[in-house]
Structure formats: C-alpha cells, structure tokens
C-alpha cells in the first residue's frame, strides 16, 4: 500500500516544475520512515532468535495488545525456532509438506497476479498510454492511482523454509515484472490497447477469485495456527 501511495505522491509532485521542492518533499516520508523504525520494536521472532526473550515479550504485547495470550504464542515461536535450528531446510522440505507447498503456491500466485494485472506496465508506459488515449493534457501532468494487493510472504511459511520460499517468491515477482514490461509494447502494437488491457482485466478477475478461494485469513492468528490451516486442519 505504501509503495502505491509513494508512486501516487510522486505523480502529484510531477504537477510542479520546481525540481528542488519536489526532491525536498520526497525526503520527508523517508525521514518519517527512519523515525518510525527507531521507535517500533523488533519482531518477536527476531528477538527470541537473538536470545532477548524479555524484549520479545514486550514486542509481542506491543503488536498483539495487552489482552492477548502472549506466553502461549511465545512458546509456539520458541518451538518453531528450535525446529528450524535442528534441521537445515531444503527445497524438498518446501514441497513435501502440504502446508509448506500450499503456502508457496499462495505466495507465487499472488506475485504472478500482482504483476500480470499490468500495474507496472501502466506505471512505466503512462506517458505513451495517455498519448494514445488522445488526451489534450500533458501526459506528464496526470495523476495515476494504482492499487497493489500484497500479502507478506513471511506470514505463511514456517521459519525453517521461509528463506527458500521468500527467495522463490521474490524471483517470480520480478521475473513477472520484467515479462510484463517487456511484452507490453509488443502486445499493444500487434493487438491494440483495448485487447492488451482486457488481458490484464482477465488476470485481475482470476486473481480476485484466487485470493477469495485460496488465500487464508491471517489476522489475529499465530504462525502455528496458520500452518495447521494450510495443512488442512480445522
């Protein structure tokens, strides 16, 4: 979401010809981001892996609230850390477990549908798109609102395979971005803008159905609970 808001913010600044002011305004959210990370606690998993159990408890209470059963989740996190330390994960571990495989499929599906929605094509080719649309205004002075629907991959996979799964998902994401950016001009030249955006529309519809049918709700759930659901347990 904040990536998209940043893109929108940059397009808004593009309305001004004052380059120095525009660059100065871009520095404001960067400074706010730095200040934000100075006050926000580290994640409980990172703190427990570092041996800071007390800080991990404080961090978990910060994120979950004072009424949450913090000791129970801390114990579950510790079991995940111990399991990850006992066994070095491999690709076979990722695909042999139903929960791990389903988490990988969900992550890859979201990455593919995000990119093939055409979002990066619109961002990179916005100038050409507005010109081909017959707009009488300067294409550099348009505001474009784009929506990214991202699911953090770290919410799904267990600690022992998270690194492998995240690496694969990130690679698929940017390969998809490369392919869409590379093929957009070819599709427009040979099939026209309307047909090209209908392809993106179909991808958006299929992605919506995929998200509704396959992606689990993770709000308020521990990693262990999410893993059990991905494994087919109710």
PDB file of C-alpha atoms in Angstrom:
ATOM      1  CA  UNK A   1       0.000   0.000   0.000  1.00  0.00           C
ATOM      2  CA  UNK A   2       2.739   2.459   0.947  1.00  0.00           C
ATOM      3  CA  UNK A   3       4.597   1.619  -2.258  1.00  0.00           C
ATOM      4  CA  UNK A   4       1.493   2.619  -4.199  1.00  0.00           C
ATOM      5  CA  UNK A   5       0.997   5.763  -2.115  1.00  0.00           C
ATOM      6  CA  UNK A   6       4.620   6.672  -2.842  1.00  0.00           C
ATOM      7  CA  UNK A   7       4.004   6.337  -6.577  1.00  0.00           C
ATOM      8  CA  UNK A   8       0.872   8.482  -6.290  1.00  0.00           C
ATOM      9  CA  UNK A   9       2.807  11.029  -4.232  1.00  0.00           C
ATOM     10  CA  UNK A  10       5.496  11.234  -6.912  1.00  0.00           C
ATOM     11  CA  UNK A  11       2.904  11.772  -9.634  1.00  0.00           C
ATOM     12  CA  UNK A  12       1.357  14.559  -7.560  1.00  0.00           C
ATOM     13  CA  UNK A  13       4.764  16.219  -7.244  1.00  0.00           C
ATOM     14  CA  UNK A  14       5.119  15.904 -11.013  1.00  0.00           C
ATOM     15  CA  UNK A  15       2.487  18.601 -11.343  1.00  0.00           C
ATOM     16  CA  UNK A  16       5.092  21.102 -10.173  1.00  0.00           C
ATOM     17  CA  UNK A  17       8.061  22.240 -12.230  1.00  0.00           C
ATOM     18  CA  UNK A  18      10.051  23.098  -9.106  1.00  0.00           C
ATOM     19  CA  UNK A  19      12.509  20.202  -9.053  1.00  0.00           C
ATOM     20  CA  UNK A  20      14.242  21.211  -5.817  1.00  0.00           C
ATOM     21  CA  UNK A  21      10.920  21.453  -3.982  1.00  0.00           C
ATOM     22  CA  UNK A  22       9.820  18.097  -5.370  1.00  0.00           C
ATOM     23  CA  UNK A  23      13.034  16.399  -4.236  1.00  0.00           C
ATOM     24  CA  UNK A  24      12.750  18.061  -0.833  1.00  0.00           C
ATOM     25  CA  UNK A  25       9.209  16.801  -0.420  1.00  0.00           C
ATOM     26  CA  UNK A  26      10.347  13.277  -1.268  1.00  0.00           C
ATOM     27  CA  UNK A  27      12.810  13.448   1.635  1.00  0.00           C
ATOM     28  CA  UNK A  28      10.001  13.999   4.160  1.00  0.00           C
ATOM     29  CA  UNK A  29       8.478  10.487   4.034  1.00  0.00           C
ATOM     30  CA  UNK A  30      11.982   8.985   4.081  1.00  0.00           C
ATOM     31  CA  UNK A  31      12.766  10.822   7.315  1.00  0.00           C
ATOM     32  CA  UNK A  32       9.415   9.775   8.769  1.00  0.00           C
ATOM     33  CA  UNK A  33      10.173   6.162   7.847  1.00  0.00           C
ATOM     34  CA  UNK A  34      13.550   6.325   9.612  1.00  0.00           C
ATOM     35  CA  UNK A  35      11.970   7.832  12.738  1.00  0.00           C
ATOM     36  CA  UNK A  36       9.201   5.230  12.632  1.00  0.00           C
ATOM     37  CA  UNK A  37      11.667   2.340  12.627  1.00  0.00           C
ATOM     38  CA  UNK A  38      13.584   3.882  15.524  1.00  0.00           C
ATOM     39  CA  UNK A  39      10.560   3.602  17.830  1.00  0.00           C
ATOM     40  CA  UNK A  40       8.886   0.416  16.567  1.00  0.00           C
ATOM     41  CA  UNK A  41      10.080  -2.763  18.350  1.00  0.00           C
ATOM     42  CA  UNK A  42      11.873  -5.550  16.529  1.00  0.00           C
ATOM     43  CA  UNK A  43       9.760  -8.582  15.701  1.00  0.00           C
ATOM     44  CA  UNK A  44       9.305 -11.156  18.479  1.00  0.00           C
ATOM     45  CA  UNK A  45      10.797 -13.901  16.303  1.00  0.00           C
ATOM     46  CA  UNK A  46      13.989 -11.920  15.683  1.00  0.00           C
ATOM     47  CA  UNK A  47      14.343 -11.063  19.378  1.00  0.00           C
ATOM     48  CA  UNK A  48      13.823 -14.651  20.500  1.00  0.00           C
ATOM     49  CA  UNK A  49      16.332 -15.917  17.942  1.00  0.00           C
ATOM     50  CA  UNK A  50      18.760 -13.375  19.429  1.00  0.00           C
ATOM     51  CA  UNK A  51      18.055 -14.639  22.962  1.00  0.00           C
ATOM     52  CA  UNK A  52      16.203 -11.494  24.118  1.00  0.00           C
ATOM     53  CA  UNK A  53      13.108 -13.215  25.496  1.00  0.00           C
ATOM     54  CA  UNK A  54      12.084 -10.295  27.710  1.00  0.00           C
ATOM     55  CA  UNK A  55      12.201  -7.858  24.815  1.00  0.00           C
ATOM     56  CA  UNK A  56      10.347 -10.411  22.694  1.00  0.00           C
ATOM     57  CA  UNK A  57       7.516 -10.447  25.230  1.00  0.00           C
ATOM     58  CA  UNK A  58       7.348  -6.642  25.245  1.00  0.00           C
ATOM     59  CA  UNK A  59       7.371  -6.605  21.449  1.00  0.00           C
ATOM     60  CA  UNK A  60       4.586  -9.174  21.180  1.00  0.00           C
ATOM     61  CA  UNK A  61       2.432  -7.240  23.647  1.00  0.00           C
ATOM     62  CA  UNK A  62       3.019  -4.115  21.567  1.00  0.00           C
ATOM     63  CA  UNK A  63       1.793  -5.822  18.386  1.00  0.00           C
ATOM     64  CA  UNK A  64      -0.935  -8.045  19.861  1.00  0.00           C
ATOM     65  CA  UNK A  65      -2.289  -5.910  22.693  1.00  0.00           C
ATOM     66  CA  UNK A  66      -2.337  -6.364  26.464  1.00  0.00           C
ATOM     67  CA  UNK A  67      -5.264  -8.820  26.466  1.00  0.00           C
ATOM     68  CA  UNK A  68      -3.583 -11.328  24.175  1.00  0.00           C
ATOM     69  CA  UNK A  69      -2.177 -14.620  25.498  1.00  0.00           C
ATOM     70  CA  UNK A  70       1.449 -13.663  24.952  1.00  0.00           C
ATOM     71  CA  UNK A  71       3.147 -16.582  26.808  1.00  0.00           C
ATOM     72  CA  UNK A  72       1.283 -19.121  24.675  1.00  0.00           C
ATOM     73  CA  UNK A  73       2.453 -17.567  21.409  1.00  0.00           C
ATOM     74  CA  UNK A  74       5.987 -17.081  22.712  1.00  0.00           C
ATOM     75  CA  UNK A  75       6.125 -20.803  23.475  1.00  0.00           C
ATOM     76  CA  UNK A  76       4.911 -21.582  19.946  1.00  0.00           C
ATOM     77  CA  UNK A  77       7.532 -19.247  18.470  1.00  0.00           C
ATOM     78  CA  UNK A  78      10.242 -20.934  20.537  1.00  0.00           C
ATOM     79  CA  UNK A  79       9.187 -24.346  19.232  1.00  0.00           C
ATOM     80  CA  UNK A  80       9.411 -23.030  15.661  1.00  0.00           C
ATOM     81  CA  UNK A  81      12.884 -21.637  16.320  1.00  0.00           C
ATOM     82  CA  UNK A  82      14.055 -24.897  17.891  1.00  0.00           C
ATOM     83  CA  UNK A  83      12.674 -26.914  14.973  1.00  0.00           C
ATOM     84  CA  UNK A  84      14.388 -24.634  12.461  1.00  0.00           C
ATOM     85  CA  UNK A  85      17.689 -24.924  14.346  1.00  0.00           C
ATOM     86  CA  UNK A  86      17.587 -28.731  14.395  1.00  0.00           C
ATOM     87  CA  UNK A  87      17.166 -29.145  10.654  1.00  0.00           C
ATOM     88  CA  UNK A  88      18.557 -27.216   7.726  1.00  0.00           C
ATOM     89  CA  UNK A  89      15.765 -26.704   5.233  1.00  0.00           C
ATOM     90  CA  UNK A  90      15.965 -27.808   1.617  1.00  0.00           C
ATOM     91  CA  UNK A  91      13.715 -27.433  -1.403  1.00  0.00           C
ATOM     92  CA  UNK A  92      12.327 -30.929  -0.803  1.00  0.00           C
ATOM     93  CA  UNK A  93      11.109 -29.802   2.637  1.00  0.00           C
ATOM     94  CA  UNK A  94       9.253 -26.990   0.927  1.00  0.00           C
ATOM     95  CA  UNK A  95       7.323 -29.224  -1.475  1.00  0.00           C
ATOM     96  CA  UNK A  96       6.938 -32.389   0.614  1.00  0.00           C
ATOM     97  CA  UNK A  97       4.719 -30.789   3.262  1.00  0.00           C
ATOM     98  CA  UNK A  98       1.153 -29.909   2.305  1.00  0.00           C
ATOM     99  CA  UNK A  99       1.202 -26.757   4.439  1.00  0.00           C
ATOM    100  CA  UNK A 100       4.525 -25.571   3.018  1.00  0.00           C
ATOM    101  CA  UNK A 101       3.534 -26.343  -0.564  1.00  0.00           C
ATOM    102  CA  UNK A 102       0.205 -24.561  -0.205  1.00  0.00           C
ATOM    103  CA  UNK A 103       1.923 -21.517   1.326  1.00  0.00           C
ATOM    104  CA  UNK A 104       4.344 -21.467  -1.613  1.00  0.00           C
ATOM    105  CA  UNK A 105       1.524 -21.738  -4.166  1.00  0.00           C
ATOM    106  CA  UNK A 106      -0.359 -18.884  -2.483  1.00  0.00           C
ATOM    107  CA  UNK A 107       2.740 -16.671  -2.417  1.00  0.00           C
ATOM    108  CA  UNK A 108       3.621 -17.385  -6.047  1.00  0.00           C
ATOM    109  CA  UNK A 109       0.015 -16.940  -7.152  1.00  0.00           C
ATOM    110  CA  UNK A 110      -0.203 -13.527  -5.519  1.00  0.00           C
ATOM    111  CA  UNK A 111       3.094 -12.453  -7.058  1.00  0.00           C
ATOM    112  CA  UNK A 112       2.030 -13.577 -10.543  1.00  0.00           C
ATOM    113  CA  UNK A 113      -1.425 -11.998 -10.401  1.00  0.00           C
ATOM    114  CA  UNK A 114       0.002  -8.778  -8.998  1.00  0.00           C
ATOM    115  CA  UNK A 115       2.407  -8.377 -11.895  1.00  0.00           C
ATOM    116  CA  UNK A 116       0.058  -9.592 -14.635  1.00  0.00           C
ATOM    117  CA  UNK A 117      -2.571  -7.116 -13.511  1.00  0.00           C
ATOM    118  CA  UNK A 118      -0.492  -4.735 -15.631  1.00  0.00           C
ATOM    119  CA  UNK A 119       0.356  -2.370 -12.803  1.00  0.00           C
ATOM    120  CA  UNK A 120       3.991  -1.881 -13.815  1.00  0.00           C
ATOM    121  CA  UNK A 121       3.086  -1.536 -17.474  1.00  0.00           C
ATOM    122  CA  UNK A 122       0.804   1.370 -16.571  1.00  0.00           C
ATOM    123  CA  UNK A 123       3.480   2.974 -14.398  1.00  0.00           C
ATOM    124  CA  UNK A 124       6.319   2.627 -16.900  1.00  0.00           C
ATOM    125  CA  UNK A 125       4.281   3.439 -20.024  1.00  0.00           C
ATOM    126  CA  UNK A 126       1.936   6.066 -18.570  1.00  0.00           C
ATOM    127  CA  UNK A 127       3.210   8.735 -20.960  1.00  0.00           C
ATOM    128  CA  UNK A 128       2.501   6.588 -24.042  1.00  0.00           C
ATOM    129  CA  UNK A 129      -0.848   5.421 -22.660  1.00  0.00           C
ATOM    130  CA  UNK A 130      -2.119   8.965 -22.188  1.00  0.00           C
ATOM    131  CA  UNK A 131      -0.895   9.994 -25.624  1.00  0.00           C
ATOM    132  CA  UNK A 132      -2.611   7.033 -27.299  1.00  0.00           C
ATOM    133  CA  UNK A 133      -5.795   7.834 -25.378  1.00  0.00           C
ATOM    134  CA  UNK A 134      -5.966  11.156 -27.221  1.00  0.00           C
ATOM    135  CA  UNK A 135      -5.691  13.296 -24.098  1.00  0.00           C
ATOM    136  CA  UNK A 136      -5.277  17.017 -24.713  1.00  0.00           C
ATOM    137  CA  UNK A 137      -3.343  17.492 -21.472  1.00  0.00           C
ATOM    138  CA  UNK A 138       0.354  16.944 -20.965  1.00  0.00           C
ATOM    139  CA  UNK A 139       0.810  13.256 -20.087  1.00  0.00           C
ATOM    140  CA  UNK A 140       3.471  14.198 -17.547  1.00  0.00           C
ATOM    141  CA  UNK A 141       0.857  16.123 -15.563  1.00  0.00           C
ATOM    142  CA  UNK A 142      -1.595  13.279 -14.886  1.00  0.00           C
ATOM    143  CA  UNK A 143      -2.369  11.678 -11.545  1.00  0.00           C
ATOM    144  CA  UNK A 144      -2.446   7.885 -11.596  1.00  0.00           C
ATOM    145  CA  UNK A 145      -3.843   5.885  -8.718  1.00  0.00           C
ATOM    146  CA  UNK A 146      -2.643   2.291  -8.695  1.00  0.00           C
ATOM    147  CA  UNK A 147      -3.531  -0.375  -6.144  1.00  0.00           C
ATOM    148  CA  UNK A 148      -1.128  -3.136  -5.122  1.00  0.00           C
ATOM    149  CA  UNK A 149      -2.590  -6.010  -3.125  1.00  0.00           C
ATOM    150  CA  UNK A 150       0.350  -7.594  -1.366  1.00  0.00           C
ATOM    151  CA  UNK A 151       0.389 -10.380   1.133  1.00  0.00           C
ATOM    152  CA  UNK A 152       3.540 -10.567   3.198  1.00  0.00           C
ATOM    153  CA  UNK A 153       5.107 -13.917   2.476  1.00  0.00           C
ATOM    154  CA  UNK A 154       6.530 -14.157   5.989  1.00  0.00           C
ATOM    155  CA  UNK A 155       3.019 -14.622   7.400  1.00  0.00           C
ATOM    156  CA  UNK A 156       2.557 -18.003   5.750  1.00  0.00           C
ATOM    157  CA  UNK A 157       5.697 -20.132   5.757  1.00  0.00           C
ATOM    158  CA  UNK A 158       7.361 -21.757   8.782  1.00  0.00           C
ATOM    159  CA  UNK A 159      10.745 -20.475   9.888  1.00  0.00           C
ATOM    160  CA  UNK A 160      12.697 -23.464   8.572  1.00  0.00           C
ATOM    161  CA  UNK A 161      11.686 -22.891   4.927  1.00  0.00           C
ATOM    162  CA  UNK A 162      10.875 -19.184   4.980  1.00  0.00           C
ATOM    163  CA  UNK A 163      14.160 -18.132   3.390  1.00  0.00           C
ATOM    164  CA  UNK A 164      13.795 -20.515   0.446  1.00  0.00           C
ATOM    165  CA  UNK A 165      10.117 -19.677  -0.100  1.00  0.00           C
ATOM    166  CA  UNK A 166      10.707 -15.931   0.090  1.00  0.00           C
ATOM    167  CA  UNK A 167      13.590 -16.135  -2.380  1.00  0.00           C
ATOM    168  CA  UNK A 168      11.467 -18.050  -4.893  1.00  0.00           C
ATOM    169  CA  UNK A 169       8.506 -15.679  -4.484  1.00  0.00           C
ATOM    170  CA  UNK A 170      10.648 -12.556  -4.921  1.00  0.00           C
ATOM    171  CA  UNK A 171      12.288 -14.041  -8.021  1.00  0.00           C
ATOM    172  CA  UNK A 172       8.899 -14.900  -9.549  1.00  0.00           C
ATOM    173  CA  UNK A 173       7.614 -11.420  -8.714  1.00  0.00           C
ATOM    174  CA  UNK A 174      10.381  -9.571 -10.532  1.00  0.00           C
ATOM    175  CA  UNK A 175      10.533 -12.017 -13.430  1.00  0.00           C
ATOM    176  CA  UNK A 176       6.829 -11.300 -13.891  1.00  0.00           C
ATOM    177  CA  UNK A 177       7.505  -7.558 -13.766  1.00  0.00           C
ATOM    178  CA  UNK A 178      10.223  -7.959 -16.398  1.00  0.00           C
ATOM    179  CA  UNK A 179       7.992 -10.017 -18.711  1.00  0.00           C
ATOM    180  CA  UNK A 180       5.034  -7.640 -18.463  1.00  0.00           C
ATOM    181  CA  UNK A 181       7.228  -4.597 -19.074  1.00  0.00           C
ATOM    182  CA  UNK A 182       8.982  -6.327 -21.967  1.00  0.00           C
ATOM    183  CA  UNK A 183       5.815  -7.595 -23.667  1.00  0.00           C
ATOM    184  CA  UNK A 184       3.521  -4.597 -23.158  1.00  0.00           C
ATOM    185  CA  UNK A 185       4.742  -2.687 -26.218  1.00  0.00           C
ATOM    186  CA  UNK A 186       4.592  -5.830 -28.377  1.00  0.00           C
ATOM    187  CA  UNK A 187       1.006  -6.576 -27.298  1.00  0.00           C
ATOM    188  CA  UNK A 188      -0.157  -3.011 -27.950  1.00  0.00           C
ATOM    189  CA  UNK A 189       1.445  -2.911 -31.400  1.00  0.00           C
ATOM    190  CA  UNK A 190       0.037  -6.258 -32.544  1.00  0.00           C
ATOM    191  CA  UNK A 191      -3.301  -6.477 -30.721  1.00  0.00           C
ATOM    192  CA  UNK A 192      -4.121  -2.896 -29.737  1.00  0.00           C
ATOM    193  CA  UNK A 193      -4.506  -1.202 -26.369  1.00  0.00           C
ATOM    194  CA  UNK A 194      -8.036  -2.482 -25.766  1.00  0.00           C
ATOM    195  CA  UNK A 195      -7.121  -6.156 -26.186  1.00  0.00           C
ATOM    196  CA  UNK A 196      -3.996  -5.715 -24.059  1.00  0.00           C
ATOM    197  CA  UNK A 197      -5.920  -4.210 -21.169  1.00  0.00           C
ATOM    198  CA  UNK A 198      -8.608  -6.872 -21.491  1.00  0.00           C
ATOM    199  CA  UNK A 199      -5.846  -9.420 -20.880  1.00  0.00           C
ATOM    200  CA  UNK A 200      -4.875  -7.518 -17.739  1.00  0.00           C
ATOM    201  CA  UNK A 201      -8.546  -7.370 -16.738  1.00  0.00           C
ATOM    202  CA  UNK A 202      -8.912 -11.139 -17.007  1.00  0.00           C
ATOM    203  CA  UNK A 203      -5.804 -11.577 -14.855  1.00  0.00           C
ATOM    204  CA  UNK A 204      -7.293  -9.234 -12.246  1.00  0.00           C
ATOM    205  CA  UNK A 205     -10.575 -11.170 -12.179  1.00  0.00           C
ATOM    206  CA  UNK A 206      -8.821 -14.538 -11.890  1.00  0.00           C
ATOM    207  CA  UNK A 207      -6.547 -13.100  -9.200  1.00  0.00           C
ATOM    208  CA  UNK A 208      -9.569 -11.891  -7.236  1.00  0.00           C
ATOM    209  CA  UNK A 209     -11.150 -15.345  -7.375  1.00  0.00           C
ATOM    210  CA  UNK A 210      -7.821 -16.929  -6.400  1.00  0.00           C
ATOM    211  CA  UNK A 211      -7.496 -14.624  -3.397  1.00  0.00           C
ATOM    212  CA  UNK A 212     -11.081 -15.237  -2.268  1.00  0.00           C
ATOM    213  CA  UNK A 213     -10.911 -19.016  -2.667  1.00  0.00           C
ATOM    214  CA  UNK A 214      -7.337 -19.884  -1.696  1.00  0.00           C
ATOM    215  CA  UNK A 215      -5.697 -17.199   0.455  1.00  0.00           C
ATOM    216  CA  UNK A 216      -6.400 -17.728   4.183  1.00  0.00           C
ATOM    217  CA  UNK A 217      -7.195 -15.006   6.695  1.00  0.00           C
ATOM    218  CA  UNK A 218      -4.152 -14.453   8.940  1.00  0.00           C
ATOM    219  CA  UNK A 219      -5.442 -11.657  11.175  1.00  0.00           C
ATOM    220  CA  UNK A 220      -5.111 -12.472  14.869  1.00  0.00           C
ATOM    221  CA  UNK A 221      -3.619 -15.926  14.219  1.00  0.00           C
ATOM    222  CA  UNK A 222      -0.281 -17.332  15.249  1.00  0.00           C
ATOM    223  CA  UNK A 223       2.138 -18.867  12.785  1.00  0.00           C
ATOM    224  CA  UNK A 224       1.318 -22.323  14.168  1.00  0.00           C
ATOM    225  CA  UNK A 225      -2.420 -21.760  13.622  1.00  0.00           C
ATOM    226  CA  UNK A 226      -1.835 -20.624  10.049  1.00  0.00           C
ATOM    227  CA  UNK A 227       0.330 -23.673   9.380  1.00  0.00           C
ATOM    228  CA  UNK A 228      -2.334 -26.025  10.736  1.00  0.00           C
ATOM    229  CA  UNK A 229      -4.971 -24.446   8.493  1.00  0.00           C
ATOM    230  CA  UNK A 230      -2.702 -24.678   5.465  1.00  0.00           C
ATOM    231  CA  UNK A 231      -2.163 -28.330   6.307  1.00  0.00           C
ATOM    232  CA  UNK A 232      -5.898 -28.992   6.185  1.00  0.00           C
ATOM    233  CA  UNK A 233      -6.713 -28.945   9.900  1.00  0.00           C
ATOM    234  CA  UNK A 234      -9.791 -27.091  11.081  1.00  0.00           C
TER     235      UNK A 234
END
